[in-house]
Short mmCIF file of C-alpha atoms and ligand atoms in Angstrom, two decimals:
data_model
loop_
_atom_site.label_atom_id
_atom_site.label_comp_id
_atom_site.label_asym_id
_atom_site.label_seq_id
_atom_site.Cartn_x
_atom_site.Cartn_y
_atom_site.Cartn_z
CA UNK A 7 134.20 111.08 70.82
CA UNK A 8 131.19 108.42 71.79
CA UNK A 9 134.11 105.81 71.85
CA UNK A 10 136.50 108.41 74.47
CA UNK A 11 132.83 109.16 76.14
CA UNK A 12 132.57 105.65 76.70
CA UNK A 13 136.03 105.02 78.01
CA UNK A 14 136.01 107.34 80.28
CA UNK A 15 132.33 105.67 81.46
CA UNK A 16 133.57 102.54 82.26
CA UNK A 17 137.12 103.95 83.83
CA UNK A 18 134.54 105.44 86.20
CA UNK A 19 132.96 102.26 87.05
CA UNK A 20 136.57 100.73 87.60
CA UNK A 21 137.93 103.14 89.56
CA UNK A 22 134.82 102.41 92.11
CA UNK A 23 135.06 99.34 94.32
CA UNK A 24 132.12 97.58 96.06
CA UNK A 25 132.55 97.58 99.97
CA UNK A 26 129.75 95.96 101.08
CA UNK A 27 127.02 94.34 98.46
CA UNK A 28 123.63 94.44 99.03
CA UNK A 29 121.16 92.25 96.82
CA UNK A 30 118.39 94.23 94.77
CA UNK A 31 115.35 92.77 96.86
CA UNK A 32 111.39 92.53 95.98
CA UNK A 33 108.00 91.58 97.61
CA UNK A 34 107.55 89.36 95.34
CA UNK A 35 108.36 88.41 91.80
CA UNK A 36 106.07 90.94 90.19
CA UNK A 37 106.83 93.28 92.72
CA UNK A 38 109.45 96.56 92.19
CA UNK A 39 113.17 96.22 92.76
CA UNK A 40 114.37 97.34 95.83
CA UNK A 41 117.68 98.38 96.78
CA UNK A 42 119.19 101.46 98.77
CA UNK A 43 118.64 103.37 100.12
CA UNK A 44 115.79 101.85 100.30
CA UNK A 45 115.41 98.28 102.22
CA UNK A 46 113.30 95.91 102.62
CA UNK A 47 112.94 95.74 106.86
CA UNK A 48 110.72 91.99 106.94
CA UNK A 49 113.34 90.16 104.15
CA UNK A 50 116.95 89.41 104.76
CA UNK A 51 118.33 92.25 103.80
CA UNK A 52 121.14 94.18 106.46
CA UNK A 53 119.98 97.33 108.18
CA UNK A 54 123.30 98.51 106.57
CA UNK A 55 121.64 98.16 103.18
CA UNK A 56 119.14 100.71 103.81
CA UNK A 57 119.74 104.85 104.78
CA UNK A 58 117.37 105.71 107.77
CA UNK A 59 113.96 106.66 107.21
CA UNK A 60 113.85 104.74 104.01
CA UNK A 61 112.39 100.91 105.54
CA UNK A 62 110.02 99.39 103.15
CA UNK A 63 107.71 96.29 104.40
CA UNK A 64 105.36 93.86 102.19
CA UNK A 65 102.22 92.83 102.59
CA UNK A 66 100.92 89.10 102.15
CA UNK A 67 99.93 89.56 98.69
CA UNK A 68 103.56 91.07 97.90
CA UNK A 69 102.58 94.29 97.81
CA UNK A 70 105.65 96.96 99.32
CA UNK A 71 104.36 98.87 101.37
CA UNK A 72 105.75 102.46 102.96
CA UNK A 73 104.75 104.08 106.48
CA UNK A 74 105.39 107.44 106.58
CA UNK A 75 105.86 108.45 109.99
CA UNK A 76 102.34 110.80 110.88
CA UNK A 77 100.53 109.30 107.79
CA UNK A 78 100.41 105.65 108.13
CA UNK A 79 100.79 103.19 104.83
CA UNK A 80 100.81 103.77 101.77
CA UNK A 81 101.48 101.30 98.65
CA UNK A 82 104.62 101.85 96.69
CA UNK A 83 103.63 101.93 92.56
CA UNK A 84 107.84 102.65 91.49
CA UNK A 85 110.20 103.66 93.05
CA UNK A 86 112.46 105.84 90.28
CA UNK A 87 116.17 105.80 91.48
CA UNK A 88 117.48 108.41 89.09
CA UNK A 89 115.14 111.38 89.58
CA UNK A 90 114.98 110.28 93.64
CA UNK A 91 111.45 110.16 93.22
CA UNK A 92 108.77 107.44 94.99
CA UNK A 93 105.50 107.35 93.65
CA UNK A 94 102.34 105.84 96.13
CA UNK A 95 99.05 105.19 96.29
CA UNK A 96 96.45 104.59 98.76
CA UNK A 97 95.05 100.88 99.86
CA UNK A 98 91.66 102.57 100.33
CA UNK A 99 91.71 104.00 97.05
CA UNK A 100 91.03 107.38 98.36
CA UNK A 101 94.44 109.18 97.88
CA UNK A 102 92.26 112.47 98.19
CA UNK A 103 91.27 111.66 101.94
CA UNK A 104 94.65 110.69 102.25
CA UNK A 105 96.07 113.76 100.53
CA UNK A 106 93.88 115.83 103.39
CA UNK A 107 95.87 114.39 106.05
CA UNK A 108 99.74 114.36 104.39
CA UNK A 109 102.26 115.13 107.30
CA UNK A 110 105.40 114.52 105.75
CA UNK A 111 107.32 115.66 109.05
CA UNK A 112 110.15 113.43 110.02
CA UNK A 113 110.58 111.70 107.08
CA UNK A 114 112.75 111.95 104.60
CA UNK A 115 110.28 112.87 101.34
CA UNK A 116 108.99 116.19 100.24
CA UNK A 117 106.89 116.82 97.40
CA UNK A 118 108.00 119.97 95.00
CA UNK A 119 104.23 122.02 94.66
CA UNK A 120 101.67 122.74 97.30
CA UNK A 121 98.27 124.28 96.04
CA UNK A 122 96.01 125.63 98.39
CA UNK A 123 92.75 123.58 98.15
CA UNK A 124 89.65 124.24 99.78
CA UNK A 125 86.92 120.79 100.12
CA UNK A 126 83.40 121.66 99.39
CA UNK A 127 80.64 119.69 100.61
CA UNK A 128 77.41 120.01 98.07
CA UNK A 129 74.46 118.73 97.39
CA UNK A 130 74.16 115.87 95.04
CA UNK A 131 71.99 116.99 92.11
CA UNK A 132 73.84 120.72 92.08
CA UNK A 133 77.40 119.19 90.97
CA UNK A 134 76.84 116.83 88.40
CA UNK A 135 78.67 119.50 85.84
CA UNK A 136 81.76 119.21 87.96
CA UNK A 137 84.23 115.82 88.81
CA UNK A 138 83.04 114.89 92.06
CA UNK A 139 85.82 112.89 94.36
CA UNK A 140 83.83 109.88 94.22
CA UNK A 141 85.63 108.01 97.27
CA UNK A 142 84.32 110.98 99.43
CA UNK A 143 81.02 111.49 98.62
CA UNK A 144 77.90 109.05 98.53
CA UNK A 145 74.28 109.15 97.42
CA UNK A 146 73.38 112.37 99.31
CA UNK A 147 76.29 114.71 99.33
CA UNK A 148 79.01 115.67 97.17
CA UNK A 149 82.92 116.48 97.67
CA UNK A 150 84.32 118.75 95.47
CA UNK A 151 87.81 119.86 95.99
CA UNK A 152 89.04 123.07 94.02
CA UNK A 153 92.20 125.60 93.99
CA UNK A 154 90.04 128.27 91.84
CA UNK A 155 89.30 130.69 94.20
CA UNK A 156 86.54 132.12 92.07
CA UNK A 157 85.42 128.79 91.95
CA UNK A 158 85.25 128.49 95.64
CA UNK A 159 82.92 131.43 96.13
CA UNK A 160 80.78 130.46 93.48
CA UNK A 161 79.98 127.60 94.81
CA UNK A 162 79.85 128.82 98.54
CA UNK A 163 76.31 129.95 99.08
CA UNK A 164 75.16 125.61 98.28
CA UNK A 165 77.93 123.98 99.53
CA UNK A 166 79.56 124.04 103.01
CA UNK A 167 83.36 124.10 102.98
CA UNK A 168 85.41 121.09 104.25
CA UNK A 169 88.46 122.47 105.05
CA UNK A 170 91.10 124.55 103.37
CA UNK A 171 94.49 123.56 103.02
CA UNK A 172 97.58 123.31 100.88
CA UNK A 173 97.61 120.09 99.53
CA UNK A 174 100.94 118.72 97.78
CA UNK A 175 100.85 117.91 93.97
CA UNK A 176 103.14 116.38 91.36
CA UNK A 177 103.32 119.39 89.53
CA UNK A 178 102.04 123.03 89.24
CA UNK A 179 98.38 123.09 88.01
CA UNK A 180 97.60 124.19 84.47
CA UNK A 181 94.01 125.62 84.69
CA UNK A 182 93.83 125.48 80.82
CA UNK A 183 93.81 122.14 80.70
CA UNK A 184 90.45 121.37 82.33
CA UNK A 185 89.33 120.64 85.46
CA UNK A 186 92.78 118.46 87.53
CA UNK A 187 92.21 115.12 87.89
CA UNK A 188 95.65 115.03 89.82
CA UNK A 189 93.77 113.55 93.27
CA UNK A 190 92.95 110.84 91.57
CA UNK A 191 97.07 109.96 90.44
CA UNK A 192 99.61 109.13 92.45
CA UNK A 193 101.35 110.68 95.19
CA UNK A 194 104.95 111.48 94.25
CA UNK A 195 107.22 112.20 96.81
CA UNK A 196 111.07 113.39 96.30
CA UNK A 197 114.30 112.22 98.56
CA UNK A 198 117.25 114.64 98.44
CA UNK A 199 119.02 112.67 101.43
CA UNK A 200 121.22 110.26 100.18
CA UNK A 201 122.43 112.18 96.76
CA UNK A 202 122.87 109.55 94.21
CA UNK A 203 122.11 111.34 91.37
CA UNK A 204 125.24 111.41 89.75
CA UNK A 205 125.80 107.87 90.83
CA UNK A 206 122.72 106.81 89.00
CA UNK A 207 123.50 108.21 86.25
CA UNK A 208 126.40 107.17 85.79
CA UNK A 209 125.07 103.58 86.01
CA UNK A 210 126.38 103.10 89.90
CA UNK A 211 123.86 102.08 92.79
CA UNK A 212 124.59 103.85 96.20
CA UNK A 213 125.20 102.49 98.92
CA UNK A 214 127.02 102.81 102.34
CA UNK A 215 130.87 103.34 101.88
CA UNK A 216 131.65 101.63 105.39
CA UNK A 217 130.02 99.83 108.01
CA UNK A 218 131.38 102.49 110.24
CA UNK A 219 130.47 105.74 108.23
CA UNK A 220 127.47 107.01 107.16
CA UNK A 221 129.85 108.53 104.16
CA UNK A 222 127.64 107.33 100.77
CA UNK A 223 129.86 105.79 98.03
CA UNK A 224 129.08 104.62 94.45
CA UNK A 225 129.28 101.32 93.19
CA UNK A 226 128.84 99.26 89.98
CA UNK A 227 125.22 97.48 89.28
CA UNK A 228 125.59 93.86 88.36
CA UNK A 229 122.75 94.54 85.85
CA UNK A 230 123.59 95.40 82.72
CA UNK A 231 120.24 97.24 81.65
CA UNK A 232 120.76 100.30 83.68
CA UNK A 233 124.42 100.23 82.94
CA UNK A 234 123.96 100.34 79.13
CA UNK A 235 121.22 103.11 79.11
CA UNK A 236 123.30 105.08 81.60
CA UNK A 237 125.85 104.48 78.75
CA UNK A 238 123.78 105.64 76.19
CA UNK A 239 122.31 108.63 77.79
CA UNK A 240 125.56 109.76 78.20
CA UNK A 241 127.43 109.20 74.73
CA UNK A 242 124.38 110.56 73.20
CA UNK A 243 124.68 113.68 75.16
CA UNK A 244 128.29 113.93 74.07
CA UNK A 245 127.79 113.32 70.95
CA UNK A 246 124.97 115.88 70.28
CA UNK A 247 126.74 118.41 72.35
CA UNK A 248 129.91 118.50 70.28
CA UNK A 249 129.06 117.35 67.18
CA UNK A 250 127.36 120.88 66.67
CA UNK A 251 130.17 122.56 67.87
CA UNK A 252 132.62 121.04 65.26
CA UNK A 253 130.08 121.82 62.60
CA UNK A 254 129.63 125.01 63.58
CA UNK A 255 133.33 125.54 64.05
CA UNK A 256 133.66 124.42 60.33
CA UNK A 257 131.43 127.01 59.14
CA UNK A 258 128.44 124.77 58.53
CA UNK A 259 125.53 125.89 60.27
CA UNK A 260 122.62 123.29 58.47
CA UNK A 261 122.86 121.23 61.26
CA UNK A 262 121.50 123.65 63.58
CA UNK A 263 119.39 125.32 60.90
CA UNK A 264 117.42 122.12 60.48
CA UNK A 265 116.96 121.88 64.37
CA UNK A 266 115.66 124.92 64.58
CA UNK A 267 113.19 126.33 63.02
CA UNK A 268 112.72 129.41 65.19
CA UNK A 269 116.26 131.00 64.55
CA UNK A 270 115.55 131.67 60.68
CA UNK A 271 113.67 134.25 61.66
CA UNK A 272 116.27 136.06 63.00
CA UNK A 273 119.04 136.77 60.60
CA UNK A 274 121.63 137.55 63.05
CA UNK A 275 121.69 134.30 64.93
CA UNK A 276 121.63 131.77 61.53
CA UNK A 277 125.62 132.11 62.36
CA UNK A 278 126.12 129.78 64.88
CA UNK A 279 128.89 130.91 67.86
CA UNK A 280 131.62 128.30 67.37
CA UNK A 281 131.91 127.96 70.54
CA UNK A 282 133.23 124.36 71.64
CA UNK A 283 133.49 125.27 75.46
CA UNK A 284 130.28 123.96 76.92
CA UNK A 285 129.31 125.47 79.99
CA UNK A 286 126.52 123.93 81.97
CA UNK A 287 123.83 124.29 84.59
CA UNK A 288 124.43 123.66 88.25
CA UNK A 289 122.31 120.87 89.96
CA UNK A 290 119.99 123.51 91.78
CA UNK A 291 118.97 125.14 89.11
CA UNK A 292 118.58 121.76 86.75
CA UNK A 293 116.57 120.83 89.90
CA UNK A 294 114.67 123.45 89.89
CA UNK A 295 113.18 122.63 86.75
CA UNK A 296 109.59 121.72 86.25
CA UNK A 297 109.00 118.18 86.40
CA UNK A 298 106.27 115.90 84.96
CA UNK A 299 105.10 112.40 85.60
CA UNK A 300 103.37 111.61 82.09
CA UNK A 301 100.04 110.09 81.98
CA UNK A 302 98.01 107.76 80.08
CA UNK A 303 97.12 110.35 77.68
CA UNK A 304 100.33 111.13 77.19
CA UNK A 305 99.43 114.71 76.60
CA UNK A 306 102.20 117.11 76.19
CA UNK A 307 102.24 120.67 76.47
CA UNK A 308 103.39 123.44 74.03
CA UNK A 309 106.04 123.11 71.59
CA UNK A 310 106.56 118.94 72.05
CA UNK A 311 105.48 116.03 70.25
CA UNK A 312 106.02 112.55 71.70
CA UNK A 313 109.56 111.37 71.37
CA UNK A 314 112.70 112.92 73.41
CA UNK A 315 114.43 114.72 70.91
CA UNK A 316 118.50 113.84 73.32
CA UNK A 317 117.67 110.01 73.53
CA UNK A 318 114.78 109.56 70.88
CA UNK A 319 112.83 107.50 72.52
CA UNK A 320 109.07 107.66 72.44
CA UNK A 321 107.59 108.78 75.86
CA UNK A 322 105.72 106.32 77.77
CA UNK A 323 103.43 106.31 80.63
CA UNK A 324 104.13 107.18 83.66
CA UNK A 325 107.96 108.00 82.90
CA UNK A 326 109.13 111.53 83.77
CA UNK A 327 110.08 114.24 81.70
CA UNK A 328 111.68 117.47 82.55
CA UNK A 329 111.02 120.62 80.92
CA UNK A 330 112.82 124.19 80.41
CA UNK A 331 111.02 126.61 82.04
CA UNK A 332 112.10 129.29 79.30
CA UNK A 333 111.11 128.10 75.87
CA UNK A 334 108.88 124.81 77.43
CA UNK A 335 110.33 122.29 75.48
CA UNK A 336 110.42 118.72 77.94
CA UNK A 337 112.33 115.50 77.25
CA UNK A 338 113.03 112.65 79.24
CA UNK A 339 114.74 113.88 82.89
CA UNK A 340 117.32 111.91 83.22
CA UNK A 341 118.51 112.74 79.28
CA UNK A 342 118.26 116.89 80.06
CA UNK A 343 119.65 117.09 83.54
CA UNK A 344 123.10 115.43 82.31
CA UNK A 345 122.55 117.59 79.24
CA UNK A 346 121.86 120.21 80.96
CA UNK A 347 125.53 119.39 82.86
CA UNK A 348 127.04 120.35 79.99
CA UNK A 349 124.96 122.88 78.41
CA UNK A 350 122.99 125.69 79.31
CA UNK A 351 121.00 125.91 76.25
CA UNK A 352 117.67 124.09 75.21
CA UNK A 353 118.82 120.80 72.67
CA UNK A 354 115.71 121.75 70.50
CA UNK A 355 115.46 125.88 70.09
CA UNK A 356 119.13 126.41 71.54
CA UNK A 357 117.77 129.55 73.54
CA UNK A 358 119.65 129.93 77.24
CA UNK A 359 117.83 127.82 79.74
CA UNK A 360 119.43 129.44 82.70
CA UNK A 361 116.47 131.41 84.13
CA UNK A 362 118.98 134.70 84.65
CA UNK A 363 119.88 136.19 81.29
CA UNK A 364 123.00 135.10 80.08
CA UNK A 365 125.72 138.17 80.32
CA UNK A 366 127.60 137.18 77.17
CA UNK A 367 124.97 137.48 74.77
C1 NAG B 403 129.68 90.43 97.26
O1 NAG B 403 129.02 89.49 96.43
C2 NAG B 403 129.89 88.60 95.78
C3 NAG B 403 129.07 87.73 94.84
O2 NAG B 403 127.78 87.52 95.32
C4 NAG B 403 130.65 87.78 96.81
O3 NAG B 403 131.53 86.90 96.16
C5 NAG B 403 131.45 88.72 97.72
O4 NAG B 403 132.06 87.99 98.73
C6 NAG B 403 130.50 89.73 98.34
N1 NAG B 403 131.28 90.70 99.08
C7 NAG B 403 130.98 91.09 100.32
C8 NAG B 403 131.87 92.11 100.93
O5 NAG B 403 130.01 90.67 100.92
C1 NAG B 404 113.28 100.90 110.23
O1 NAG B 404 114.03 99.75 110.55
C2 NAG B 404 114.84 99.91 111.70
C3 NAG B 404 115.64 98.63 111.85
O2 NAG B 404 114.87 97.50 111.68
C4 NAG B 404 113.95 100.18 112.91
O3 NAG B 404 114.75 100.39 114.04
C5 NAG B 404 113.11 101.42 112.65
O4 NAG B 404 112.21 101.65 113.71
C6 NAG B 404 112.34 101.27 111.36
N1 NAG B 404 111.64 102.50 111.07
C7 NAG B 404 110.39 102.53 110.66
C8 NAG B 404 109.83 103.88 110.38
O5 NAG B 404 109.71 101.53 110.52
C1 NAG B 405 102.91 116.58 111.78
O1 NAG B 405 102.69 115.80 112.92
C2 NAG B 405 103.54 116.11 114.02
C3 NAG B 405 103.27 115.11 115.13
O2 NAG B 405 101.92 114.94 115.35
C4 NAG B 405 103.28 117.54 114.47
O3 NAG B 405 104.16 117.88 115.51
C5 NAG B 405 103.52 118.46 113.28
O4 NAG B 405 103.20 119.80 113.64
C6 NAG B 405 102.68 118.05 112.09
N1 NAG B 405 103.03 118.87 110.97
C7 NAG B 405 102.12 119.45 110.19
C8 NAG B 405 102.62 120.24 109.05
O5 NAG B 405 100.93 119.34 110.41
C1 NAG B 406 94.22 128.93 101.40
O1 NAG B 406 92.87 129.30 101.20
C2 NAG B 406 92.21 129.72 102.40
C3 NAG B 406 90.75 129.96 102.08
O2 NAG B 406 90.58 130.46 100.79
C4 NAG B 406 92.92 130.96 102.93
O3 NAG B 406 92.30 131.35 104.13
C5 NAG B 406 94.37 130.64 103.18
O4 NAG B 406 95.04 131.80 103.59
C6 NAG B 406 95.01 130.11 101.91
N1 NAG B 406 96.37 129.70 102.22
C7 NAG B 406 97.38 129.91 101.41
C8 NAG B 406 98.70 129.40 101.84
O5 NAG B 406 97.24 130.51 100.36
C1 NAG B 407 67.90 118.07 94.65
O1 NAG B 407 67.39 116.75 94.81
C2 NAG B 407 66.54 116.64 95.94
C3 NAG B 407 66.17 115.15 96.08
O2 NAG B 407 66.21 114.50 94.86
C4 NAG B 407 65.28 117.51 95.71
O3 NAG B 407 64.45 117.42 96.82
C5 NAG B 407 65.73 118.92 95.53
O4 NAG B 407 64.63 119.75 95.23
C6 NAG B 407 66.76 119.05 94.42
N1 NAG B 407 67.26 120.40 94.36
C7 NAG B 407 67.41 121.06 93.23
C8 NAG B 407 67.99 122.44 93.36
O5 NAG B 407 67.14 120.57 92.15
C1 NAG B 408 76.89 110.76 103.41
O1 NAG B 408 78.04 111.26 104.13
C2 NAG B 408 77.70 112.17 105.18
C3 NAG B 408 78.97 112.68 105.80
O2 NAG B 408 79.88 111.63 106.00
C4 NAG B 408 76.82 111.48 106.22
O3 NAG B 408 76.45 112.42 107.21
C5 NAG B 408 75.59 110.93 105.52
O4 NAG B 408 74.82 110.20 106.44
C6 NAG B 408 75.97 110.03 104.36
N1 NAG B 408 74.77 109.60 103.67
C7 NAG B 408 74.56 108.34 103.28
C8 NAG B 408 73.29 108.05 102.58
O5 NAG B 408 75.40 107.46 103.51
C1 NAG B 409 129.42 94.99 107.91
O1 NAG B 409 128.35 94.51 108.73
C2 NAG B 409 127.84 93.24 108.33
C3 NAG B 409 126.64 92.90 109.21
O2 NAG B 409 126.41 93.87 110.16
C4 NAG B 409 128.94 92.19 108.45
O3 NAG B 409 128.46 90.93 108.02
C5 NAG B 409 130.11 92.61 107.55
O4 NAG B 409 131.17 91.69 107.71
C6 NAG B 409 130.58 94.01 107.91
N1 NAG B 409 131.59 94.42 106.96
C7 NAG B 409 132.72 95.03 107.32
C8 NAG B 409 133.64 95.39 106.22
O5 NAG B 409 132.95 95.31 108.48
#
């Protein structure tokens, strides 16, 4: 099956020509790859190599830089192709001042969560219990910035609010965790205009089909990096996805037994469905999903521990995970949304992960 899984990969690739190339470009030699539909306006590349709204510039110490059209500059940090997801931060170092200002009309990037914050302007020696957004305050006054609305009034009759106003985030805010010390991360913005998703994955880059259309087609990488874990991704996903079913269809059910440690609680369901028809999750609902840039800490919510149980790969910083709203297990996003494809159920606790209730069961 991983052999017929990769076949049919690289017919894919094959059956995809390359109209028009257009070099992977960078600031500099440290700097992030660049390619579409992204472009690099100030190098050499075509304004055919780039979809509108998506110019990139660099700055003298090869720095890429992005101007968003109400908001001014902003550095790019990574850029992540697969997810459509471009992650910035602020040359003053103040992404919270920044953050106050966001218009992300007439450009192409949205972020997924807004949380209403309100600014609070205190006195110095009544906030040194709370994080203090250092880039906004100085030696006589303190800027606090909160969602807690309980919070806010607490704190109203000594401090003097700012401003209130929805303010975008990476992802929702878990209050159990401790104060947020999101405004002090990156700003990470999401493109949904071109699609390449599925081109991504399947190891492709986008790119214009024609000089004459603004029709997007998919063509092969010359690298072989992306190609290979595109590859891998997706034989794994195969292979995990039917070599249950053909256990189960023989009768043995260990192989999901040991995965799941939930299920022998319930006698009824230790009998695995042999059911080889895998019926997957549309993209708007995969989509839909939580998301998660991870940290330094690396600190994972609920049920997880630090390697994604598709590709088994311990997480790293700053990669992004995905995780099922339903039972809360996360894994890599790019291994669970072409699981996900394929199956609607969670790899690790094989509960539905469609959020309506499945009818069949
Ligand atoms: C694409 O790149 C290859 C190798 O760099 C070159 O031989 C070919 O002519 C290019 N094709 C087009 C359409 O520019
Ligand atoms: C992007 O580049 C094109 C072509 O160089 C230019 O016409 C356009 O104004 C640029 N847009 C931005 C936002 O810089
Ligand atoms: C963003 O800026 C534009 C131009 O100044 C303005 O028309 C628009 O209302 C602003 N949007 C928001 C959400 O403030
Ligand atoms: C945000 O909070 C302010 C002040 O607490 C409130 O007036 C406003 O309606 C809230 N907006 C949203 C979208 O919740
Ligand atoms: C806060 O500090 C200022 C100057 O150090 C002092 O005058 C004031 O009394 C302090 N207020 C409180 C509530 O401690
Ligand atoms: C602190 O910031 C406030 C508001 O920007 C300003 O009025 C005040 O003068 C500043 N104080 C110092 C010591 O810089
Ligand atoms: C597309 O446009 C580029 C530059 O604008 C040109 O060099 C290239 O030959 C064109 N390709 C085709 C297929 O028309």
């Amino acid at each position: 099956m991983y052999i017929l899984a990769n076949l049919f990969v690289l017919f894919l690739f094959q059956s995809r020509t390359a109209a028009q190339n257009c070099s992977v470009m960078a600031c500099s030699s440290s700097s992030i790859p660049v390619r579409f539909p992204f472009r690099l306006e100030d190098r050499w590349q075509p304004e055919s190599c780039g979809y509108p709204g998506f110019n990139l510039s660099c700055d003298d110490l090869g720095r890429t830089i992005m101007r968003l059209p109400y908001s001014g500059e902003f550095f790019v940090r990574e850029i992540n192709f697969p997810v459509q997801q471009i992650q910035l931060y602020d040359p003053g170092d103040c992404l919270p001042k920044r953050l106050l200002q966001l218009n992300l009309s007439d450009s192409p990037f949205s972020t997924t969560y807004y949380e209403n914050f309100t600014f609070l302007d205190c006195p110095v020696n009544l906030t040194s219990r709370y994080s203090a957004i250092g880039c906004l305050s100085n030696s006589t006054r303190t800027v606090l910035a909160s969602s807690d609305e309980s919070f806010v009034k607490s704190m109203a009759t000594v401090c003097s609010i700012i401003v209130s106003r929805p303010i975008p985030i990476s992802w929702p805010i878990q209050y159990d965790q401790g104060p947020p010390d999101f405004l002090n991360q990156d700003l990470q913005l999401s493109w949904f205009t071109p699609d390449c998703i599925d081109c991504e994955m399947e190891g492709g880059v986008c790119g214009f089909a024609s000089n004459s259309s603004q029709n997007i087609g998919c063509f092969r990488i010359p690298a072989k990096g992306r190609m290979r874990k595109g590859l891998l991704v997706f034989g794994i996903v195969c292979l995990t996805i039917t070599l249950p079913a053909i256990f189960s269809s023989l009768g043995i059910g260990v192989f999901i037994c040991c995965t799941d440690r939930r299920r022998s609680t319930d006698p009824a369901a230790v009998i695995p469905q042999p059911s080889i028809v895998a019926v997957g999750l549309d993209d708007s609902t995969i989509e839909s999903f939580t998301k998660i840039v991870l940290g330094e800490s690396l600190r994972l919510t609920g049920p997880n521990d630090n390697i994604c149980p598709i590709c088994l790969a311990e997480y790293r910083p700053k990669e992004i995970l995905r995780c099922i709203p339903a039972c809360g297990h996360c894994f890599h996003a790019e291994c669970i949304d072409e699981w996900l494809k394929m199956s609607s159920k969670c790899p690790v606790c094989r509960n539905s992960a469609s959020p309506v209730p499945p009818n069949d069961t």
